[in-house]
Amino acid sequence: MLYVGWRMLVGNHSKFLGIVVGLTFAGLIMTQQPGVFVGLMTRTFGFITDVALPDIWVMDPEVQFIDDNKPLPSPTLYEVASIEGVSWAKPLFKGFVTARLPGGGFQNCNLIGVDSTTFIGAPAVLLQGHINDLHQSDSIIVNQEGALDKLATPPRHPGDPKTPLQIGQRLELNDHRAIVVGIAKTSRTFQSQPIIFTTFERAIQFSPPQRQTLTFILVKAKEGENLQTLCDRIHRQTGLSAYTKEQFKDLTIKYYLKYTGIPINFGISVLLGFLVGAAIAGQTFYNFTLENMRYFGVLKAMGISNKVLLFMIVSQALFVAFLGYGLGLGVTCLCALLTQDSMLAFRFPYSLMLFSLGGIFVISAFSAILSLRQVFKLDPAIVFRN
Amino acid sequence: MKIAVSCKNLTKKFDSGSNEVIALQGINLDVMDGELLILAGPSGCGKTTLISIIAGILTQTSGTCDVYGQNIHDLSPLALCTFRSKMIGFVFQAYNLVPTLTSAENVGIPLMIQGMGHHEATEQGREMLKKVGLEDRADAFSSTLSGGQQQRVAIARALIHSPRLIVCDEPTSALDSENGLRVMSILKDLSMREKCALIVVTHDARTYSFADRIAKMEDGRILKIISPHEALE
């Protein structure tokens, strides 16, 4: 009888299309929007991901997220480096600087100062130039997105493309000359500001004067050292906060979730998509059942049991759910593919796939339950009423 | 001859808000195995209610209704479903063919309900369609068939699982004279061949000649049971 149920479903092309389009729309909204949300949240800790080598980030206890700069006194670096279980500890400057562009414009940038001997904290992938070029005086490395867009020279004529910032070009950072020696590939940041990498000492020169300059201490644990134990030890001995990379990412995300309107805005969007998708799909599937009520009545009169009817209708609902979800997911993947490496943040972990799949099944189950209620209540004697 | 259907003091009342409608009042009726009984009478006289109770899709208010010795309203809902799926065939005025299935698939539905696979049931449906002269329309959808053809498909569907009782509700009323007589002829021939009892509800006096007996109903009662000859006179 499953075959009969399936043919009843797909045989009515317009209704079938309506149900599938409804579920595809719901699937799309429930995958694309959360994907953008997760992508955006991932960007908040993009810099932590890029700095791959250290195991632990040490910072002022008041720091709440990666861009929250609360510099430490310089001697803290040596204090941390001397703690048992620490293989090495390197300084990292992270701040903001206003760059004056070759064309005369101004642009706020993230300024990263890395250890000048080991370059720990510097970008792992350089598209142009070499990391050792940072030894040259006034040298900086800029990220690709910044070089192509916000640090690029504006077109002379409207409509013409911008001229990307290139190696050898100069910027003015806080009245200091800076020469571009490399273009790096980095993760996009939440604020989408250009990132300028230089040595720790030079970053201090470029940035506005401040009493303390050590933003983070990057720590590598000795082999076999338990990271959490080491974090606790650093905290106990220095009073500073020490987080593993994952903990620091969580801290950053929690800050954005708690103090920005992003989750609630996306949440509303996803909820609306879910409700609209549920309304369209549920209504169409319910109408489909109502329109076929006479035939369900005929089948009941002929002796089909409620159990078999349940099986038929649940199978119909599952079939359209899978199809709609698959199509919705397909459109989302297509969008993700087309917007890859663009401004649009998108990330689609497996957990999100399960969440959206669950959502679609809730919609389908709800429609099926509504339909089943009507079919179970149906008096088979309806077949003799014309 | 064996009794196929036996109704004793059958009463059916419907609650319609504050009004109580008595659809059947003390019906006593026996239908014999292999017999074609026509239930005739004006609209609202209770014909359809009576066959609904006999077919086990409506429950009487009082009285008993035995089909082949089984008081069907004593059966559990599941047992009643099984009983209907094996023992009873249905022919409806509006044909009630599933529009998204082919003729052969529609005919095979009763076998699928009994658990037969789709392919085998459809093949048997195809064979059954030969008996009603529609082998060439086995793969056609109902929307492409004429009324007469649809009713012949419905007859094939009612007979494919060899039921002991067939109930027909106005099987010819939507058909022209020629098709109506053809449908009745097929119905009569096949039911005789299958040796099943046939109860036909109809207004159509042209079909009386096919009946063994005709029960005239009015106001929920059987007024008289007469022969076709008497009815035509």
Coordinates of C-alpha atoms in Angstrom, one line a residue:
Chain A
M1 CA 0.0 0.0 0.0
L2 CA 3.0 2.2 0.3
Y3 CA 3.1 2.4 -3.5
V4 CA -0.5 3.6 -3.6
G5 CA 0.3 6.2 -1.0
W6 CA 3.3 7.4 -2.9
R7 CA 1.4 7.5 -6.2
M8 CA -1.4 9.5 -4.5
L9 CA 1.2 12.0 -3.3
V10 CA 3.2 12.4 -6.5
G11 CA 0.4 11.9 -8.9
N12 CA -1.1 15.3 -8.0
H13 CA 1.7 17.3 -9.5
S14 CA 0.7 20.8 -8.4
K15 CA 0.0 19.8 -4.8
F16 CA 3.1 17.8 -4.7
L17 CA 5.2 20.7 -6.0
G18 CA 3.6 23.0 -3.5
I19 CA 4.5 20.7 -0.5
V20 CA 8.1 20.2 -1.8
V21 CA 8.6 23.9 -2.5
G22 CA 7.3 24.8 1.0
L23 CA 9.7 22.3 2.6
T24 CA 12.5 23.3 0.3
F25 CA 12.0 26.9 1.4
A26 CA 11.9 25.9 5.1
G27 CA 15.0 23.8 4.6
L28 CA 16.8 26.6 2.9
I29 CA 16.0 29.1 5.6
M30 CA 16.8 26.7 8.3
T31 CA 20.2 25.9 6.8
Q32 CA 21.3 29.1 5.1
Q33 CA 20.5 31.6 7.9
P34 CA 22.1 29.5 10.7
G35 CA 25.0 28.9 8.4
V36 CA 25.5 32.6 8.0
F37 CA 25.2 33.0 11.8
V38 CA 27.7 30.3 12.5
G39 CA 30.0 31.8 9.8
L40 CA 29.7 35.2 11.4
M41 CA 30.4 33.8 14.9
T42 CA 33.4 31.9 13.5
R43 CA 34.8 35.1 12.2
T44 CA 34.9 36.5 15.7
F45 CA 37.7 34.1 16.6
G46 CA 39.3 33.9 13.2
F47 CA 42.5 35.4 14.5
I48 CA 42.7 32.8 17.2
T49 CA 42.4 30.0 14.6
D50 CA 45.1 31.6 12.4
V51 CA 47.6 31.7 15.3
A52 CA 48.0 28.0 15.3
L53 CA 51.3 27.3 17.1
P54 CA 50.7 28.3 20.7
D55 CA 48.6 26.1 23.0
I56 CA 47.6 28.7 25.5
W57 CA 46.7 32.4 25.4
V58 CA 47.5 34.4 28.6
M59 CA 45.8 37.7 29.2
D60 CA 44.4 40.2 31.7
P61 CA 41.6 38.7 33.7
E62 CA 39.3 41.4 32.5
V63 CA 39.6 40.4 28.8
Q64 CA 36.3 39.2 27.5
F65 CA 37.0 38.5 23.8
I66 CA 39.8 38.6 21.3
D67 CA 39.5 42.3 20.4
D68 CA 39.3 43.4 24.0
N69 CA 42.7 44.9 24.5
K70 CA 43.8 45.2 28.1
P71 CA 47.6 45.2 28.0
L72 CA 49.8 43.6 30.6
P73 CA 53.1 44.9 32.1
S74 CA 56.1 43.7 30.1
P75 CA 57.7 41.6 32.9
T76 CA 54.7 39.4 33.0
L77 CA 56.1 37.7 29.9
Y78 CA 59.2 36.4 31.8
E79 CA 57.1 35.5 34.7
V80 CA 54.9 33.3 32.5
A81 CA 57.9 31.8 30.6
S82 CA 59.4 30.7 33.9
I83 CA 56.4 28.7 35.0
E84 CA 56.8 24.9 35.1
G85 CA 55.4 23.2 32.1
V86 CA 55.8 26.2 29.7
S87 CA 58.0 25.4 26.8
W88 CA 58.1 28.9 25.5
A89 CA 56.1 32.2 25.9
K90 CA 56.0 34.9 23.3
P91 CA 54.6 38.4 23.3
L92 CA 51.8 39.5 21.0
F93 CA 50.6 43.0 20.5
K94 CA 47.1 43.5 19.2
G95 CA 45.6 46.9 18.8
F96 CA 44.1 49.3 16.3
V97 CA 45.8 51.9 14.2
T98 CA 44.6 54.5 11.7
A99 CA 46.4 54.1 8.4
R100 CA 46.8 57.0 5.9
L101 CA 46.6 55.5 2.5
P102 CA 48.7 56.3 -0.6
G103 CA 45.7 58.0 -2.1
G104 CA 45.3 60.3 1.0
G105 CA 42.4 58.5 2.6
F106 CA 42.3 57.0 6.1
Q107 CA 41.4 53.5 7.2
N108 CA 41.2 51.9 10.7
C109 CA 43.2 48.7 10.8
N110 CA 44.0 45.9 13.2
L111 CA 47.6 46.0 14.1
I112 CA 49.3 42.8 15.1
G113 CA 52.8 42.9 16.5
V114 CA 54.6 39.5 16.6
D115 CA 57.7 38.3 18.3
S116 CA 60.6 39.6 16.1
T117 CA 62.8 36.6 16.4
T118 CA 60.3 33.7 15.9
F119 CA 57.5 35.5 14.2
I120 CA 55.0 33.4 16.3
G121 CA 51.6 35.0 15.7
A122 CA 52.4 36.0 12.1
P123 CA 50.2 34.7 9.2
A124 CA 51.0 31.1 8.2
V125 CA 50.3 31.7 4.5
L126 CA 52.0 34.5 2.6
L127 CA 50.7 35.0 -1.0
Q128 CA 53.4 37.5 -1.8
G129 CA 56.7 38.3 -0.1
H130 CA 58.5 36.4 2.7
I131 CA 58.1 36.4 6.4
N132 CA 61.8 37.3 6.9
D133 CA 61.2 40.5 5.1
L134 CA 59.6 41.7 8.3
H135 CA 63.3 42.2 9.5
Q136 CA 63.5 45.2 7.1
S137 CA 63.0 48.5 8.7
D138 CA 59.4 49.9 8.7
S139 CA 58.1 46.7 7.1
I140 CA 54.6 45.5 7.4
I141 CA 52.5 42.6 5.9
V142 CA 48.9 43.2 5.1
N143 CA 46.2 40.7 4.6
Q144 CA 44.8 40.0 1.2
E145 CA 41.3 41.3 1.8
G146 CA 42.6 44.6 3.1
A147 CA 45.1 44.9 0.2
L148 CA 42.4 44.3 -2.4
D149 CA 39.7 46.5 -0.9
K150 CA 40.0 48.9 2.0
L151 CA 43.7 49.6 1.6
A152 CA 43.5 49.7 -2.2
T153 CA 43.8 53.0 -4.1
P154 CA 40.4 54.3 -5.1
P155 CA 39.7 54.5 -8.8
R156 CA 40.3 57.7 -10.6
H157 CA 37.1 57.5 -12.5
P158 CA 33.8 56.2 -11.1
G159 CA 33.2 52.6 -12.1
D160 CA 36.9 51.8 -12.6
P161 CA 38.3 49.0 -10.4
K162 CA 40.4 49.9 -7.3
T163 CA 44.2 49.4 -7.5
P164 CA 45.2 46.9 -4.9
L165 CA 47.9 47.7 -2.4
Q166 CA 51.1 46.1 -3.5
I167 CA 54.5 45.2 -2.2
G168 CA 56.8 48.2 -2.0
Q169 CA 53.9 50.7 -1.4
R170 CA 53.9 52.9 1.6
L171 CA 51.3 53.6 4.3
E172 CA 51.4 56.1 7.0
L173 CA 50.6 54.6 10.4
N174 CA 50.2 57.1 13.2
D175 CA 52.8 59.4 11.5
H176 CA 55.2 56.6 10.9
R177 CA 56.2 55.3 7.5
A178 CA 55.3 51.7 6.9
I179 CA 56.4 49.7 3.8
V180 CA 54.4 46.7 2.5
V181 CA 56.7 43.7 2.2
G182 CA 54.1 40.9 2.0
I183 CA 50.5 40.0 1.3
A184 CA 49.1 37.4 3.6
K185 CA 46.1 35.1 3.5
T186 CA 44.2 35.3 6.8
S187 CA 40.7 34.4 8.0
R188 CA 38.2 37.2 7.6
T189 CA 37.6 39.1 10.8
F190 CA 34.3 40.0 12.4
Q191 CA 34.8 43.7 11.8
S192 CA 36.3 43.1 8.3
Q193 CA 39.0 45.6 8.9
P194 CA 42.4 45.2 7.2
I195 CA 45.0 43.4 9.3
I196 CA 48.5 44.8 9.5
F197 CA 51.3 42.5 10.8
T198 CA 54.6 43.7 11.9
T199 CA 57.1 43.0 14.7
F200 CA 56.2 43.5 18.3
E201 CA 58.6 46.4 18.8
R202 CA 57.5 48.2 15.6
A203 CA 53.8 47.7 16.4
I204 CA 54.4 49.7 19.6
Q205 CA 56.0 52.5 17.5
F206 CA 53.0 52.5 15.1
S207 CA 50.4 52.5 17.8
P208 CA 49.4 55.5 19.9
P209 CA 51.6 55.8 23.1
Q210 CA 50.4 53.7 26.0
R211 CA 52.0 52.6 29.3
Q212 CA 51.6 48.9 28.8
T213 CA 51.9 47.1 25.5
L214 CA 51.8 43.4 26.0
T215 CA 48.3 42.4 24.9
F216 CA 48.6 38.6 25.0
I217 CA 51.3 36.1 25.9
L218 CA 51.3 33.1 23.6
V219 CA 52.4 30.0 25.4
K220 CA 53.5 26.6 24.2
A221 CA 53.2 23.8 26.7
K222 CA 55.9 21.2 27.2
E223 CA 55.2 17.9 25.6
G224 CA 52.9 15.7 27.6
E225 CA 51.8 18.7 29.7
N226 CA 48.0 18.8 30.4
L227 CA 46.8 22.1 29.0
Q228 CA 44.1 22.7 31.6
T229 CA 46.5 22.0 34.4
L230 CA 49.0 24.4 32.9
C231 CA 46.3 27.1 32.5
D232 CA 45.3 26.7 36.1
R233 CA 49.0 26.9 37.2
I234 CA 49.6 30.1 35.2
H235 CA 46.4 31.6 36.7
R236 CA 47.4 30.6 40.2
Q237 CA 51.0 31.9 39.9
T238 CA 50.4 35.1 38.0
G239 CA 46.7 36.0 38.6
L240 CA 46.3 36.3 34.9
S241 CA 43.7 34.5 32.8
A242 CA 45.0 31.6 30.7
Y243 CA 42.9 29.8 28.2
T244 CA 43.4 27.0 25.7
K245 CA 42.6 28.0 22.1
E246 CA 39.2 26.4 22.3
Q247 CA 38.4 28.1 25.6
F248 CA 39.4 31.5 24.2
K249 CA 37.2 30.9 21.1
D250 CA 34.3 30.0 23.4
L251 CA 34.9 33.1 25.6
T252 CA 34.9 35.3 22.4
I253 CA 31.7 33.7 21.1
K254 CA 30.0 34.0 24.4
Y255 CA 30.8 37.6 24.5
Y256 CA 29.2 38.2 21.1
L257 CA 26.2 36.1 21.9
K258 CA 25.7 37.9 25.2
Y259 CA 26.4 41.5 24.3
T260 CA 25.4 41.8 20.7
G261 CA 22.0 41.6 19.0
I262 CA 23.3 39.0 16.5
P263 CA 21.8 35.8 18.0
I264 CA 18.4 37.4 18.5
N265 CA 18.2 38.9 15.0
F266 CA 19.3 35.6 13.4
G267 CA 17.1 33.7 15.8
I268 CA 14.1 35.6 14.7
S269 CA 15.0 35.1 11.0
V270 CA 15.3 31.4 11.5
L271 CA 12.2 31.2 13.6
L272 CA 10.2 33.1 11.0
G273 CA 11.6 30.9 8.2
F274 CA 10.6 27.8 10.2
L275 CA 7.1 29.1 10.9
V276 CA 6.5 30.2 7.3
G277 CA 8.0 26.9 6.0
A278 CA 5.9 25.0 8.5
A279 CA 2.7 26.9 7.6
I280 CA 3.2 26.4 3.8
A281 CA 4.2 22.8 4.0
G282 CA 1.8 21.9 6.8
Q283 CA -1.1 23.6 5.1
T284 CA -0.4 22.1 1.7
F285 CA 0.1 18.6 3.1
Y286 CA -3.0 18.9 5.1
N287 CA -5.0 20.1 2.1
F288 CA -3.6 17.2 0.1
T289 CA -5.0 14.8 2.6
L290 CA -8.3 16.6 2.7
E291 CA -8.6 16.4 -1.1
N292 CA -7.9 12.7 -1.0
M293 CA -10.2 12.1 1.9
R294 CA -12.7 10.4 -0.4
Y295 CA -10.1 7.9 -1.6
F296 CA -8.9 7.3 2.0
G297 CA -12.6 6.6 2.8
V298 CA -12.8 4.2 -0.1
L299 CA -9.6 2.4 1.2
K300 CA -11.1 2.3 4.7
A301 CA -14.4 0.9 3.3
M302 CA -12.4 -1.8 1.4
G303 CA -10.8 -2.9 4.7
I304 CA -7.6 -1.0 5.1
S305 CA -6.7 -0.7 8.8
N306 CA -5.7 2.5 10.5
K307 CA -2.3 1.1 11.1
V308 CA -1.7 0.8 7.4
L309 CA -3.1 4.3 6.8
L310 CA -0.7 5.6 9.4
F311 CA 2.1 3.9 7.6
M312 CA 1.0 5.4 4.3
I313 CA 0.7 8.9 5.5
V314 CA 3.8 8.9 7.6
S315 CA 5.7 7.6 4.6
Q316 CA 4.3 10.3 2.4
A317 CA 5.4 12.9 5.0
L318 CA 8.8 11.4 5.3
F319 CA 9.2 11.3 1.5
V320 CA 8.4 15.0 1.1
A321 CA 10.5 15.9 4.1
F322 CA 13.6 14.2 2.7
L323 CA 13.0 15.6 -0.7
G324 CA 12.3 19.2 0.6
Y325 CA 15.2 19.1 3.0
G326 CA 17.6 17.7 0.3
L327 CA 16.6 20.4 -2.1
G328 CA 16.8 23.2 0.5
L329 CA 20.2 21.9 1.6
G330 CA 21.3 21.7 -2.1
V331 CA 20.3 25.4 -2.6
T332 CA 22.2 26.3 0.6
C333 CA 25.3 24.5 -0.6
L334 CA 25.0 26.2 -3.9
C335 CA 24.8 29.6 -2.2
A336 CA 27.8 28.7 -0.1
L337 CA 29.8 27.6 -3.1
L338 CA 28.9 30.8 -5.0
T339 CA 29.8 33.1 -2.0
Q340 CA 33.0 31.2 -1.1
D341 CA 35.8 33.6 -0.2
S342 CA 33.5 36.5 -0.3
M343 CA 32.3 39.0 2.3
L344 CA 29.4 36.6 3.2
A345 CA 30.2 34.6 6.2
F346 CA 29.0 31.0 6.0
R347 CA 29.9 27.9 7.9
F348 CA 27.8 24.7 8.0
P349 CA 28.9 22.2 10.7
Y350 CA 27.2 18.7 10.9
S351 CA 25.4 19.8 14.1
L352 CA 23.6 22.5 12.0
M353 CA 22.7 19.9 9.4
L354 CA 21.1 17.7 12.1
F355 CA 19.3 20.8 13.6
S356 CA 17.7 21.7 10.3
L357 CA 16.9 18.1 9.5
G358 CA 15.2 17.9 12.8
G359 CA 13.3 21.1 12.1
I360 CA 12.0 19.7 8.8
F361 CA 10.9 16.5 10.4
V362 CA 9.0 18.4 13.1
I363 CA 7.2 20.3 10.3
S364 CA 6.4 17.1 8.4
A365 CA 5.4 15.2 11.6
F366 CA 3.1 18.0 12.5
S367 CA 1.5 18.0 9.1
A368 CA 1.2 14.2 9.2
I369 CA -0.4 14.2 12.7
L370 CA -3.0 16.8 11.6
S371 CA -3.7 14.7 8.5
L372 CA -3.8 11.5 10.4
R373 CA -6.3 12.9 12.9
Q374 CA -8.7 13.6 10.0
V375 CA -8.2 10.3 8.3
F376 CA -8.7 8.3 11.5
K377 CA -11.8 10.3 12.3
L378 CA -13.1 9.6 8.7
D379 CA -16.3 7.6 8.5
P380 CA -15.9 5.1 5.7
A381 CA -19.6 5.5 5.0
I382 CA -18.6 8.7 3.3
V383 CA -18.1 6.6 0.2
F384 CA -21.8 6.2 -0.4
R385 CA -22.4 10.0 -0.1
N386 CA -22.1 11.7 -3.4
Chain B
M1 CA -29.7 -22.1 -0.8
K2 CA -27.4 -20.6 1.8
I3 CA -28.3 -17.2 3.4
A4 CA -25.6 -14.6 2.6
V5 CA -27.1 -11.7 4.6
S6 CA -29.6 -11.8 7.3
C7 CA -30.9 -8.6 8.9
K8 CA -33.2 -8.8 11.9
N9 CA -35.2 -5.9 13.3
L10 CA -32.5 -3.5 12.0
T11 CA -32.9 0.1 13.2
K12 CA -30.7 3.1 12.6
K13 CA -31.2 6.5 14.2
F14 CA -29.1 9.5 13.4
D15 CA -28.8 12.4 15.9
S16 CA -29.0 15.6 14.0
G17 CA -28.7 18.3 16.7
S18 CA -32.0 18.4 18.5
N19 CA -33.7 16.2 15.9
E20 CA -33.5 12.5 15.8
V21 CA -33.7 11.0 12.3
I22 CA -34.9 7.5 12.0
A23 CA -33.2 6.1 8.8
L24 CA -34.2 2.4 9.3
Q25 CA -37.1 1.0 11.2
G26 CA -37.2 -2.7 12.0
I27 CA -35.7 -4.0 8.8
N28 CA -36.0 -7.8 8.3
L29 CA -34.2 -9.0 5.2
D30 CA -32.5 -12.1 4.0
V31 CA -30.3 -12.2 0.9
M32 CA -29.4 -15.6 -0.5
D33 CA -26.0 -16.7 -1.7
G34 CA -25.7 -16.1 -5.5
E35 CA -28.8 -13.8 -5.5
L36 CA -29.0 -10.3 -7.0
L37 CA -31.2 -8.2 -4.8
I38 CA -32.2 -4.7 -5.8
L39 CA -33.0 -2.1 -3.1
A40 CA -35.3 0.4 -4.7
G41 CA -37.2 3.4 -3.4
P42 CA -37.2 7.2 -3.3
S43 CA -34.3 9.3 -2.1
G44 CA -33.9 9.3 1.7
C45 CA -35.8 6.0 2.2
G46 CA -32.8 4.4 3.8
K47 CA -31.3 2.3 1.0
T48 CA -27.8 3.5 1.4
T49 CA -27.9 3.3 5.1
L50 CA -29.0 -0.3 4.9
I51 CA -26.2 -1.3 2.5
S52 CA -23.7 0.7 4.7
I53 CA -24.7 -1.4 7.7
I54 CA -24.6 -4.7 5.7
A55 CA -21.2 -3.8 4.4
G56 CA -19.9 -3.1 7.9
I57 CA -19.0 0.5 7.5
L58 CA -21.9 1.8 9.6
T59 CA -23.2 0.5 12.9
Q60 CA -26.9 -0.1 13.5
T61 CA -28.7 1.4 16.5
S62 CA -30.4 -1.9 17.2
G63 CA -31.1 -5.3 15.7
T64 CA -28.6 -7.7 14.1
C65 CA -26.9 -8.1 10.8
D66 CA -25.2 -11.4 9.9
V67 CA -23.1 -11.7 6.8
Y68 CA -22.4 -15.4 6.0
G69 CA -23.3 -16.3 9.6
Q70 CA -21.0 -13.7 11.2
N71 CA -22.5 -10.9 13.2
I72 CA -20.1 -8.3 11.7
H73 CA -20.8 -5.7 14.3
D74 CA -19.5 -8.0 17.0
L75 CA -16.1 -8.0 15.4
S76 CA -13.3 -5.8 16.7
P77 CA -12.4 -2.9 14.4
L78 CA -9.3 -4.7 13.1
A79 CA -11.2 -7.9 12.5
L80 CA -14.0 -6.0 10.8
C81 CA -11.4 -4.4 8.5
T82 CA -10.1 -7.9 7.6
F83 CA -13.6 -9.2 7.2
R84 CA -14.5 -6.4 4.8
S85 CA -11.2 -6.7 2.8
K86 CA -11.9 -10.4 2.2
M87 CA -15.6 -10.8 2.1
I88 CA -17.1 -7.6 0.6
G89 CA -16.7 -5.8 -2.8
F90 CA -17.9 -2.3 -3.4
V91 CA -19.2 -0.5 -6.5
F92 CA -20.0 3.2 -6.1
Q93 CA -22.1 5.6 -8.0
A94 CA -19.1 8.0 -8.4
Y95 CA -16.7 5.1 -9.2
N96 CA -14.2 6.4 -6.7
L97 CA -11.2 5.3 -8.7
V98 CA -7.9 6.7 -7.4
P99 CA -7.1 9.2 -10.1
T100 CA -3.4 8.9 -9.9
L101 CA -3.4 5.2 -10.4
T102 CA -3.9 3.3 -13.7
S103 CA -6.9 1.1 -14.2
A104 CA -5.0 -2.1 -13.5
E105 CA -3.5 -0.6 -10.3
N106 CA -6.9 0.5 -9.2
V107 CA -8.3 -2.9 -9.8
G108 CA -5.4 -4.4 -7.8
I109 CA -6.0 -2.3 -4.7
P110 CA -8.1 -4.9 -2.8
L111 CA -5.3 -7.4 -3.3
M112 CA -2.7 -4.9 -2.1
I113 CA -4.9 -4.3 1.0
Q114 CA -4.6 -8.0 1.7
G115 CA -0.9 -7.8 1.5
M116 CA -0.1 -8.7 -2.1
G117 CA 2.8 -6.8 -3.7
H118 CA 2.1 -4.0 -6.2
H119 CA 3.4 -5.8 -9.3
E120 CA 1.5 -9.0 -8.7
A121 CA -1.7 -7.2 -7.8
T122 CA -1.4 -5.0 -10.9
E123 CA -0.9 -8.1 -13.1
Q124 CA -4.0 -9.7 -11.6
G125 CA -5.8 -6.4 -12.1
R126 CA -4.8 -6.5 -15.8
E127 CA -6.3 -10.1 -16.0
M128 CA -9.5 -8.9 -14.3
L129 CA -9.9 -6.1 -16.7
K130 CA -10.0 -8.6 -19.6
K131 CA -13.2 -10.0 -18.0
V132 CA -14.8 -6.6 -18.2
G133 CA -13.5 -5.9 -21.8
L134 CA -11.0 -3.3 -20.8
E135 CA -7.7 -5.0 -21.3
D136 CA -6.7 -2.3 -23.8
R137 CA -7.2 0.4 -21.1
A138 CA -5.2 -1.3 -18.3
D139 CA -2.6 1.5 -18.3
A140 CA -5.0 4.3 -18.7
F141 CA -5.8 6.8 -15.9
S142 CA -9.4 7.2 -14.8
S143 CA -9.5 10.8 -16.2
T144 CA -9.1 9.4 -19.7
L145 CA -11.9 6.8 -19.4
S146 CA -15.6 7.3 -20.1
G147 CA -18.1 6.9 -17.3
G148 CA -19.1 3.4 -18.5
Q149 CA -15.4 2.4 -18.6
Q150 CA -14.7 3.7 -15.2
Q151 CA -17.7 1.8 -13.8
R152 CA -16.4 -1.4 -15.4
V153 CA -13.0 -0.8 -13.8
A154 CA -14.8 -0.3 -10.5
I155 CA -16.7 -3.6 -11.0
A156 CA -13.4 -5.4 -11.8
R157 CA -12.0 -3.9 -8.5
A158 CA -15.0 -5.1 -6.6
L159 CA -14.6 -8.6 -7.9
I160 CA -10.9 -9.2 -8.0
H161 CA -10.5 -10.6 -4.5
S162 CA -13.4 -13.0 -5.0
P163 CA -15.7 -11.5 -2.3
R164 CA -18.8 -13.3 -1.1
L165 CA -20.9 -10.2 -1.1
I166 CA -20.9 -7.2 -3.4
V167 CA -22.7 -4.0 -2.5
C168 CA -23.4 -1.5 -5.3
D169 CA -24.7 2.0 -4.8
E170 CA -26.5 3.4 -7.8
P171 CA -24.0 1.8 -10.3
T172 CA -25.8 2.9 -13.4
S173 CA -27.2 6.3 -12.4
A174 CA -24.3 8.3 -13.9
L175 CA -24.4 6.3 -17.1
D176 CA -26.4 6.4 -20.3
S177 CA -29.0 3.7 -21.0
E178 CA -26.7 1.6 -23.1
N179 CA -23.7 1.7 -20.7
G180 CA -26.0 1.2 -17.7
L181 CA -27.4 -2.0 -19.1
R182 CA -23.9 -3.2 -20.1
V183 CA -22.6 -2.5 -16.6
M184 CA -25.5 -4.4 -15.0
S185 CA -25.0 -7.2 -17.4
I186 CA -21.3 -7.5 -16.6
L187 CA -22.1 -7.3 -12.9
K188 CA -24.7 -10.0 -13.1
D189 CA -22.6 -12.3 -15.2
L190 CA -19.5 -12.0 -13.1
S191 CA -21.3 -12.3 -9.8
M192 CA -23.1 -15.4 -11.0
R193 CA -19.7 -16.8 -12.2
E194 CA -18.1 -16.0 -8.8
K195 CA -21.2 -17.2 -7.0
C196 CA -21.5 -14.2 -4.7
A197 CA -24.5 -12.3 -3.4
L198 CA -25.1 -8.9 -4.9
I199 CA -27.1 -6.1 -3.4
V200 CA -27.7 -3.2 -5.7
V201 CA -29.2 0.1 -4.6
T202 CA -30.8 1.9 -7.6
H203 CA -33.5 4.2 -8.8
D204 CA -33.1 2.9 -12.3
A205 CA -36.1 0.8 -13.3
R206 CA -34.2 -0.4 -16.4
T207 CA -32.0 -2.5 -14.2
Y208 CA -34.9 -4.4 -12.5
S209 CA -34.8 -7.1 -15.1
F210 CA -31.4 -8.2 -13.9
A211 CA -32.6 -8.8 -10.3
D212 CA -33.7 -12.0 -8.7
R213 CA -35.8 -10.0 -6.2
I214 CA -36.5 -6.3 -5.6
A215 CA -37.0 -4.9 -2.2
K216 CA -39.1 -1.7 -2.3
M217 CA -38.3 0.7 0.5
E218 CA -40.0 3.7 1.9
D219 CA -39.4 5.8 5.1
G220 CA -36.8 3.4 6.5
R221 CA -39.0 0.3 6.0
I222 CA -39.1 -2.5 3.4
L223 CA -42.6 -2.2 2.0
K224 CA -42.6 -5.3 -0.1
I225 CA -40.3 -7.7 -1.8
I226 CA -41.3 -8.4 -5.4
S227 CA -40.0 -10.2 -8.5
P228 CA -38.6 -8.2 -11.4
H229 CA -41.7 -9.3 -13.4
E230 CA -44.0 -7.7 -10.9
A231 CA -41.9 -4.6 -10.7
L232 CA -41.9 -4.1 -14.4
E233 CA -45.6 -4.6 -14.6

